[in-house]
Amino acid sequence: LSALGFGTMRLPLLPGGGPGDIDQDTVNQMVDYALAHGVNYFDTAKPYHAGRSELSIGKALARYPRESWYLADKFPGHQVVKGVDIPLAETFEEELKACGVDYFDFYLLHNVNEHSAKYYMDRSKGCVDYFVKQRELGRIHHLGFSCHSDAAGLEAFLDMYGEYMEFCQIQLNYLD
């Protein structure tokens, strides 16, 4: 696993295009460069680029042997608290299909924070149980979460689900 990863939240767009109009040729060149220089961790999520980030990175990576790269995707539970219906199984299946893979090397509960924790920590929703089961089935190799929470929120989440989480991805966007 490379020390640096390739995030797909802000991919290049076609001239005059909207958020989903990704310049695939440029993405392919970027992936070629990344892999040639030792970067083998690629991170995407359903909400990125109006749902087209997964398709784009899937196309770019499909040109290389599956064992030569690692792919991370995320369940957008943070959108549930905004009133968006995000069904567990259907969303996961759509993500696999969009990326063109049978499994994710890394799968994250996306954007655990003081708002989304209400959804993730509601055991009746079955979110964590569903993804633990997918890991048992080999469709997820490593289960974790991305955190955008304060320390108290992070602690509460880990108190409840720490035994199931293998990693936490904390975004450090140095350009921001």
XYZ file of C-alpha atoms in Angstrom:
176
model
C 0.000 0.000 0.000
C 1.481 3.327 -1.046
C 2.079 6.071 1.505
C 0.066 8.488 -0.637
C -3.310 7.855 -2.193
C -5.133 9.116 -5.246
C -8.430 10.765 -4.329
C -11.197 11.160 -6.878
C -13.302 13.869 -5.287
C -11.969 16.527 -7.656
C -11.256 15.003 -11.059
C -10.598 17.089 -14.166
C -13.689 18.055 -16.147
C -14.261 18.472 -19.839
C -14.174 22.138 -20.911
C -17.521 23.744 -20.158
C -18.767 20.593 -18.445
C -20.699 20.158 -15.245
C -19.656 18.157 -12.154
C -20.300 14.808 -13.834
C -18.524 15.591 -17.098
C -15.182 14.014 -16.243
C -12.321 14.181 -18.732
C -11.634 10.432 -18.907
C -8.523 10.731 -21.062
C -6.891 13.008 -18.490
C -7.962 10.726 -15.627
C -6.388 7.783 -17.481
C -3.142 9.739 -17.849
C -3.208 10.679 -14.157
C -3.748 7.048 -13.115
C -0.948 5.925 -15.452
C 1.384 8.472 -13.857
C 0.334 7.556 -10.317
C 0.870 3.826 -10.825
C 4.182 4.385 -12.637
C 5.380 6.381 -9.622
C 4.296 3.962 -6.898
C 0.845 5.244 -5.943
C -1.492 2.237 -5.776
C -4.287 3.364 -3.402
C -7.328 4.926 -5.089
C -10.232 6.428 -3.188
C -13.703 7.175 -4.513
C -17.253 7.650 -3.251
C -20.738 7.661 -4.716
C -21.407 11.403 -4.103
C -18.262 12.528 -5.939
C -18.873 14.098 -9.353
C -22.630 13.496 -9.391
C -22.066 9.760 -9.020
C -19.582 9.458 -11.885
C -16.299 9.308 -9.984
C -16.704 5.560 -9.399
C -17.301 4.954 -13.119
C -14.285 7.030 -14.100
C -11.776 5.487 -11.716
C -13.156 2.036 -12.482
C -12.494 2.551 -16.203
C -9.002 3.910 -15.584
C -8.006 1.090 -13.237
C -9.543 -1.679 -15.373
C -6.634 -1.201 -17.779
C -4.308 -2.720 -15.148
C -4.221 -6.102 -13.390
C -6.535 -6.096 -10.347
C -3.724 -7.124 -8.002
C -1.681 -4.025 -8.928
C -3.937 -1.505 -7.144
C -6.152 -1.049 -4.091
C -9.581 0.545 -4.280
C -11.467 2.257 -1.486
C -15.135 3.221 -1.693
C -17.572 4.541 0.881
C -21.151 4.121 2.038
C -22.725 7.620 2.057
C -24.667 7.324 5.316
C -24.016 10.986 5.985
C -26.575 11.737 3.268
C -29.310 9.804 5.090
C -29.424 12.486 7.772
C -30.048 15.001 4.971
C -33.196 13.084 4.004
C -31.723 11.071 1.106
C -32.794 7.421 0.920
C -29.617 5.328 0.736
C -30.544 1.622 0.821
C -27.648 -0.501 2.092
C -27.576 -3.506 -0.222
C -28.626 -1.722 -3.408
C -26.095 1.036 -2.877
C -23.267 -1.406 -2.226
C -24.137 -3.434 -5.337
C -24.315 -0.256 -7.448
C -20.896 0.816 -6.184
C -19.288 -2.530 -7.035
C -20.828 -2.415 -10.508
C -19.875 1.208 -11.138
C -16.264 0.511 -10.190
C -16.212 -2.721 -12.180
C -14.960 -4.851 -9.290
C -16.081 -7.906 -7.328
C -14.722 -6.578 -4.027
C -13.365 -3.462 -2.403
C -9.954 -3.570 -0.799
C -11.097 -0.898 1.645
C -14.659 0.122 2.419
C -15.564 3.016 4.648
C -18.579 4.395 6.415
C -18.367 7.841 4.885
C -18.115 11.049 6.868
C -18.792 9.930 10.428
C -19.488 13.189 12.229
C -21.754 14.649 14.907
C -24.706 14.564 12.491
C -24.252 11.268 10.624
C -23.298 9.349 13.768
C -27.019 9.286 14.628
C -27.586 7.087 11.582
C -24.441 4.976 11.837
C -24.899 4.359 15.564
C -28.573 3.381 15.315
C -28.237 -0.409 15.534
C -31.777 -0.863 14.194
C -30.567 0.452 10.792
C -28.185 -2.511 10.498
C -25.544 -0.512 8.668
C -22.433 -1.812 10.416
C -23.835 -5.358 10.607
C -24.444 -5.377 6.852
C -20.894 -4.326 6.021
C -19.344 -6.699 8.566
C -21.243 -9.467 6.739
C -19.890 -8.261 3.372
C -16.380 -8.447 4.837
C -17.060 -12.019 5.986
C -18.165 -12.823 2.415
C -14.898 -11.412 1.020
C -16.576 -8.525 -0.783
C -14.815 -6.073 1.517
C -11.250 -6.829 2.544
C -10.871 -4.079 5.155
C -13.711 -2.202 6.844
C -13.259 1.251 8.309
C -14.634 4.776 8.299
C -13.764 8.302 7.367
C -14.061 10.789 10.170
C -15.041 14.419 10.057
C -16.045 14.550 13.704
C -14.808 16.200 16.832
C -12.928 14.074 19.377
C -16.052 13.293 21.443
C -17.928 12.058 18.355
C -15.000 9.919 17.283
C -14.751 8.405 20.752
C -18.481 7.616 20.923
C -18.376 5.921 17.518
C -15.318 3.872 18.469
C -16.869 2.885 21.808
C -19.776 1.395 19.895
C -18.085 -0.045 16.792
C -14.335 0.050 17.344
C -14.079 -3.739 17.433
C -15.363 -3.920 13.821
C -13.336 -1.075 12.343
C -9.857 -1.813 11.020
C -8.886 1.729 10.099
C -9.916 5.352 10.126
C -9.241 7.636 7.185
C -8.938 11.234 8.206
C -8.742 13.474 5.169
C -5.974 16.001 5.199
C -6.620 18.247 2.224
C -3.482 20.331 2.273
C -4.780 22.561 -0.525
C -7.832 23.461 1.556
